[in-house]
PDB file of C-alpha atoms in Angstrom:
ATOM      1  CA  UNK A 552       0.000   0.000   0.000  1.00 56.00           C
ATOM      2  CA  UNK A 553       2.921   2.220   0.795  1.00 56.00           C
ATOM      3  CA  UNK A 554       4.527   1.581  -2.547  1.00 65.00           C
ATOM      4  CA  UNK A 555       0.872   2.794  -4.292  1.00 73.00           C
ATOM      5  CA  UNK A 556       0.579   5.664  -2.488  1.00 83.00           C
ATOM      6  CA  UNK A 557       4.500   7.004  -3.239  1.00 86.00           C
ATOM      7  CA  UNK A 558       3.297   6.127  -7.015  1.00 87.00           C
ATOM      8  CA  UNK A 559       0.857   8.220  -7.084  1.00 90.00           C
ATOM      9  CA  UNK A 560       2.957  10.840  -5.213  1.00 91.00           C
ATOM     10  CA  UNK A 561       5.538  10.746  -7.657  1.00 93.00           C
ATOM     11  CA  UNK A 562       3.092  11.129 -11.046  1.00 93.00           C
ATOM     12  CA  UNK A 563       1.426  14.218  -8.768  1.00 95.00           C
ATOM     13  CA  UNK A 564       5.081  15.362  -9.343  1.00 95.00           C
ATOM     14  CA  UNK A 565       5.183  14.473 -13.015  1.00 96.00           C
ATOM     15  CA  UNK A 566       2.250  15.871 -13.761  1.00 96.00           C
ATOM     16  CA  UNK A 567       3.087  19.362 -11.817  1.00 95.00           C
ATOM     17  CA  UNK A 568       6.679  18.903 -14.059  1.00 95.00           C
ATOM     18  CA  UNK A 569       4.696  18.285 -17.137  1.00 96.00           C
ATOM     19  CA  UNK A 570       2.565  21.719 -16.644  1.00 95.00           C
ATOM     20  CA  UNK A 571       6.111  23.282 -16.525  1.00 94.00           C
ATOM     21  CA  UNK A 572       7.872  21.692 -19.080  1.00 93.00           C
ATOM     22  CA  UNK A 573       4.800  22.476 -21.536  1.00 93.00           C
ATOM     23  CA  UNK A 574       4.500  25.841 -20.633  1.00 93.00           C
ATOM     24  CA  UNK A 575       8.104  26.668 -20.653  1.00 91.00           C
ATOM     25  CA  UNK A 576       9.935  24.020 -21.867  1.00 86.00           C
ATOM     26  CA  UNK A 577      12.680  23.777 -19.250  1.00 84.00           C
ATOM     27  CA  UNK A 578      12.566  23.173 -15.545  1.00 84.00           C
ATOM     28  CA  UNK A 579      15.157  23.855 -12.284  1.00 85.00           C
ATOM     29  CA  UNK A 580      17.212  22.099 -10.810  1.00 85.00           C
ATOM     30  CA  UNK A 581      15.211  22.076  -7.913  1.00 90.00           C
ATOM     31  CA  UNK A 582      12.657  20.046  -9.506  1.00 89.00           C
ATOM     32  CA  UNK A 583      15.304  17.460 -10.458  1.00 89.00           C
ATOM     33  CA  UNK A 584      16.631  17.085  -6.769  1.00 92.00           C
ATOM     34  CA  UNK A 585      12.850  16.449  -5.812  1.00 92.00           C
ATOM     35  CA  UNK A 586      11.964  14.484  -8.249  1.00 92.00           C
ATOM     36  CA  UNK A 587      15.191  12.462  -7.636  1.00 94.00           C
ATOM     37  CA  UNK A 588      14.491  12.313  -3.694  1.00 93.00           C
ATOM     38  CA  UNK A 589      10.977  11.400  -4.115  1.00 91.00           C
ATOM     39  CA  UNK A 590      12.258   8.530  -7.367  1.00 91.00           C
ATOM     40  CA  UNK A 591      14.605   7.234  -3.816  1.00 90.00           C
ATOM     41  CA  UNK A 592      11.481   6.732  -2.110  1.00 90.00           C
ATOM     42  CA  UNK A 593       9.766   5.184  -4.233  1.00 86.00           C
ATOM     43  CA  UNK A 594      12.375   3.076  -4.974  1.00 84.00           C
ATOM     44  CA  UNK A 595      12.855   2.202  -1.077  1.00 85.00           C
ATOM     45  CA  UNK A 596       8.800   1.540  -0.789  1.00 83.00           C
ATOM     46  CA  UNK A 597       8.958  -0.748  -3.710  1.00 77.00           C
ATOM     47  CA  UNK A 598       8.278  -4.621  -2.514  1.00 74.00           C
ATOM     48  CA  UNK A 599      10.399  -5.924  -5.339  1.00 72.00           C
ATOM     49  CA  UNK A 600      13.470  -5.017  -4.656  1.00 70.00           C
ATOM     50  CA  UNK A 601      15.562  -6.592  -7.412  1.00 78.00           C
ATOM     51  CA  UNK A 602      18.488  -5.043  -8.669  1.00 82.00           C
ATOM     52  CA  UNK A 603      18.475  -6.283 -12.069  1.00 85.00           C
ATOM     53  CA  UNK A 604      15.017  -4.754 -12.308  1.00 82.00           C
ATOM     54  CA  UNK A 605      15.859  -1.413 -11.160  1.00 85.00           C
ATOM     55  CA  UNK A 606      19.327  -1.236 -13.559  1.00 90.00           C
ATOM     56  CA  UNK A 607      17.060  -2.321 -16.466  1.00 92.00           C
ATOM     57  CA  UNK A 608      14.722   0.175 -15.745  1.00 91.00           C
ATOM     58  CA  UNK A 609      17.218   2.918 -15.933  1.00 94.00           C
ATOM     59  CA  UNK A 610      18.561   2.146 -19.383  1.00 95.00           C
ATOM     60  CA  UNK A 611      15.817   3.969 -21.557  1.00 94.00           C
ATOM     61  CA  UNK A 612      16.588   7.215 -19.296  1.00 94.00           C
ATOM     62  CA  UNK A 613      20.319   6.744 -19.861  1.00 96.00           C
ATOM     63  CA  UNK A 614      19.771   5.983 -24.021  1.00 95.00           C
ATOM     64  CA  UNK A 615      17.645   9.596 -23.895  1.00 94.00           C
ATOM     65  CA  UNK A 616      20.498  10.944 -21.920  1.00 94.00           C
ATOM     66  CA  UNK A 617      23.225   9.822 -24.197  1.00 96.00           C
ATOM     67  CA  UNK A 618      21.024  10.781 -27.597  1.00 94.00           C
ATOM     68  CA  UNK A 619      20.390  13.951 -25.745  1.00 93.00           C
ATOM     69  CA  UNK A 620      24.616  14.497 -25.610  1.00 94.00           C
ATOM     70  CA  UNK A 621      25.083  13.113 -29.159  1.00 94.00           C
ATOM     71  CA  UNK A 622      22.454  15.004 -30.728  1.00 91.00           C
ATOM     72  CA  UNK A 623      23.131  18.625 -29.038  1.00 86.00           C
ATOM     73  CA  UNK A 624      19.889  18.456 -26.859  1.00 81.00           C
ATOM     74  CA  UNK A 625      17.554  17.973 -29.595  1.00 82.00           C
ATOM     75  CA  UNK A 626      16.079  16.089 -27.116  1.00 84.00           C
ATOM     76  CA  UNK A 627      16.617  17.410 -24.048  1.00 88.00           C
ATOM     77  CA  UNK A 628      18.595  16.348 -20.998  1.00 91.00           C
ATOM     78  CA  UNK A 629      15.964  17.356 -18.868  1.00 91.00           C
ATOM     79  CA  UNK A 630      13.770  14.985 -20.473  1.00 93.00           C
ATOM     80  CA  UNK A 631      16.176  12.633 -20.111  1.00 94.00           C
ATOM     81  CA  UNK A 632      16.726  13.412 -16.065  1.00 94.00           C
ATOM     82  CA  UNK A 633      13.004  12.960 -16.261  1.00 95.00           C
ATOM     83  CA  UNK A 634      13.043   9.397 -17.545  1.00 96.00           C
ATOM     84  CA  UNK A 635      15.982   8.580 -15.549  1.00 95.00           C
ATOM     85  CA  UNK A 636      13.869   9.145 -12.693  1.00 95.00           C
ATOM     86  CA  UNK A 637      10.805   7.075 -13.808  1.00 96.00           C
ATOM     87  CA  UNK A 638      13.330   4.300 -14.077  1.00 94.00           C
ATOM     88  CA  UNK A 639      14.283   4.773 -10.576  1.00 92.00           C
ATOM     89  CA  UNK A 640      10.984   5.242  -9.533  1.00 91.00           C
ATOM     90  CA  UNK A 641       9.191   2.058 -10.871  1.00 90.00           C
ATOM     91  CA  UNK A 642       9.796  -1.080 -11.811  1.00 88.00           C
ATOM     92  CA  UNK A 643      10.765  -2.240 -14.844  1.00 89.00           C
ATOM     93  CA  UNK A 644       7.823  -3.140 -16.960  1.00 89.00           C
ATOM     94  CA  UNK A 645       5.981   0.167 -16.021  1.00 91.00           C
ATOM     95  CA  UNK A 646       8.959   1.841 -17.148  1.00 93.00           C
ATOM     96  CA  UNK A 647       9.325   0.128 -20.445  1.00 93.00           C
ATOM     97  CA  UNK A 648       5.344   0.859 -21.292  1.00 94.00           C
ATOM     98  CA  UNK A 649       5.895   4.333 -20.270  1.00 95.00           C
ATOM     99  CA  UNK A 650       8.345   4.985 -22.738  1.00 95.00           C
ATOM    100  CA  UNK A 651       6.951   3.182 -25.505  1.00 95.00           C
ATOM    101  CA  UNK A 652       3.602   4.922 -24.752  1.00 96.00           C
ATOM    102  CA  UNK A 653       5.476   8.514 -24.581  1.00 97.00           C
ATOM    103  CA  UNK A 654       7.438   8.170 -27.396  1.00 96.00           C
ATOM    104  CA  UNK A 655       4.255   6.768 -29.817  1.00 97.00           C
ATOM    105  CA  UNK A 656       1.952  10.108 -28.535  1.00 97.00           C
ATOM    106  CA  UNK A 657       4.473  12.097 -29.282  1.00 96.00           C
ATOM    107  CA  UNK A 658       4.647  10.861 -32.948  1.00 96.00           C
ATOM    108  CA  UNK A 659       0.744  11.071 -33.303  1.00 97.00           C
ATOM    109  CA  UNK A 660       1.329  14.329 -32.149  1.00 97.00           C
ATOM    110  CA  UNK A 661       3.904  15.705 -33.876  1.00 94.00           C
ATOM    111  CA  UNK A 662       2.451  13.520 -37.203  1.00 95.00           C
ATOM    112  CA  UNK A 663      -1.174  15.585 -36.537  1.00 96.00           C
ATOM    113  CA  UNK A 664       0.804  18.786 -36.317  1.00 95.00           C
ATOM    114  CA  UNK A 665       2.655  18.229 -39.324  1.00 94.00           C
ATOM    115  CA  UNK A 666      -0.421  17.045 -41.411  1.00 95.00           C
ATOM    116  CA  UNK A 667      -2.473  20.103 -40.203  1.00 94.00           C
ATOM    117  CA  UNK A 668       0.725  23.035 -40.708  1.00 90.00           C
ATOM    118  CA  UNK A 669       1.057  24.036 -37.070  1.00 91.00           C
ATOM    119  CA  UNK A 670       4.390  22.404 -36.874  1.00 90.00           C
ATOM    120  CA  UNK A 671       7.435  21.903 -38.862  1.00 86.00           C
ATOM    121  CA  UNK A 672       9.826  19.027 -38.662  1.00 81.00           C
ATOM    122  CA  UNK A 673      12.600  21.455 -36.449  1.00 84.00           C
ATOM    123  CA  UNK A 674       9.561  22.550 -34.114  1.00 88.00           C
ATOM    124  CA  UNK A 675      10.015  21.343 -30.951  1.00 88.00           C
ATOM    125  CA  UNK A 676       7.676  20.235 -27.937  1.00 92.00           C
ATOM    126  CA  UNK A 677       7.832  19.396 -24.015  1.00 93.00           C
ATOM    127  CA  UNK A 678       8.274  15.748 -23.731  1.00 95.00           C
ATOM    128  CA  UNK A 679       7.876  15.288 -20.068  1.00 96.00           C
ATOM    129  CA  UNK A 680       3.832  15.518 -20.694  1.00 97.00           C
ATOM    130  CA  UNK A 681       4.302  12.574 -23.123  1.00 98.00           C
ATOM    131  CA  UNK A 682       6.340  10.867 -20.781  1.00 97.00           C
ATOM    132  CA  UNK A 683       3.839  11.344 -17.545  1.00 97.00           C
ATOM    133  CA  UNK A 684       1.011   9.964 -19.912  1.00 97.00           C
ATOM    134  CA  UNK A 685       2.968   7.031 -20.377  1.00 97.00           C
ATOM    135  CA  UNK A 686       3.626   5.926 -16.621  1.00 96.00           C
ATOM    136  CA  UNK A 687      -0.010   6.707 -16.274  1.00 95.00           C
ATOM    137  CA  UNK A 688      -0.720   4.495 -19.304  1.00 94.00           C
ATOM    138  CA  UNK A 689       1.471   1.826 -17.192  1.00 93.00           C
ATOM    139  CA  UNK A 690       0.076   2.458 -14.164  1.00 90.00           C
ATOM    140  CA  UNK A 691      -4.106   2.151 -15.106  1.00 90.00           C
ATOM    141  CA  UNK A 692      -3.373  -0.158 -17.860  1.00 84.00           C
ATOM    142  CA  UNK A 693      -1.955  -2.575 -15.436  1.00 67.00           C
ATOM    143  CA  UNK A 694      -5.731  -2.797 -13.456  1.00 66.00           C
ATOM    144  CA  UNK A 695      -7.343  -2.651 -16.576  1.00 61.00           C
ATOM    145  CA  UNK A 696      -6.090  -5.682 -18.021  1.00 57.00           C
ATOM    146  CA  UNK A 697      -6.375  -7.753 -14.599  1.00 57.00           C
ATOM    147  CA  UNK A 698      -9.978  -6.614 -14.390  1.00 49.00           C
TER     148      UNK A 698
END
């Protein structure tokens, strides 16, 4: 129950990141250090405390991270921080949905944008939204499919 409720704790925190990323596309430090104390929680609550788990968990955070470097921020290291932190967070599994579900709203997004001339293909976007969608995905999508 303690695990849940540090869950939900921590996407209150990625949501209140997300309103900030969208509106100004960068965040402070300070929100990393949180979000980074409240990922240790989390991480500490957690039942499942396997190792392997948690490393595997951190690898699509460290890919964005190293991307970020490679392609000068195009995406940036914030969102990478960001998914670092989800990976720390939660296990595994949730992790690897979240991602997956980020990264495929953010193409339907960007694709809709495109299609409909609001965006070119050098616009850029807050990813962090996509990215809190996609541990909520995780999260719900979990009880809906043991319902």
């Amino acid at each position: 129950m303690w695990s849940v409720n540090m869950y939900i704790v921590f996407l209150i925190y990625l949501i209140i990141l997300s309103a900030i990323d969208a509106r100004k596309r960068e965040f402070s430090m300070f929100f990393c250090i949180a979000g980074f104390l409240l990922a240790v929680i989390c991480l500490w609550s957690r039942p499942d405390k396997e190792w392997l788990s948690i490393l595997f968990g951190l690898i699509p955070g460290a890919m964005l991270l190293i991307v970020a470097v490679l392609t000068e921020e195009k995406i940036g290291i914030g969102d990478a921080v960001v998914a670092l932190l989800i990976g720390l967070a939660y296990p595994f599994e949730k992790v690897f949905v979240a991602v997956m579900v980020a990264f495929l709203g953010a193409f339907l997004v960007s694709l809709v944008l495109i299609v409909l001339k609001k965006a070119g293909r050098k616009t850029q976007m807050a990813f962090v939204p996509f990215l809190t969608m996609g541990v909520l995905c995780a999260m719900i999508g979990d009880k809906v499919l043991y319902v």
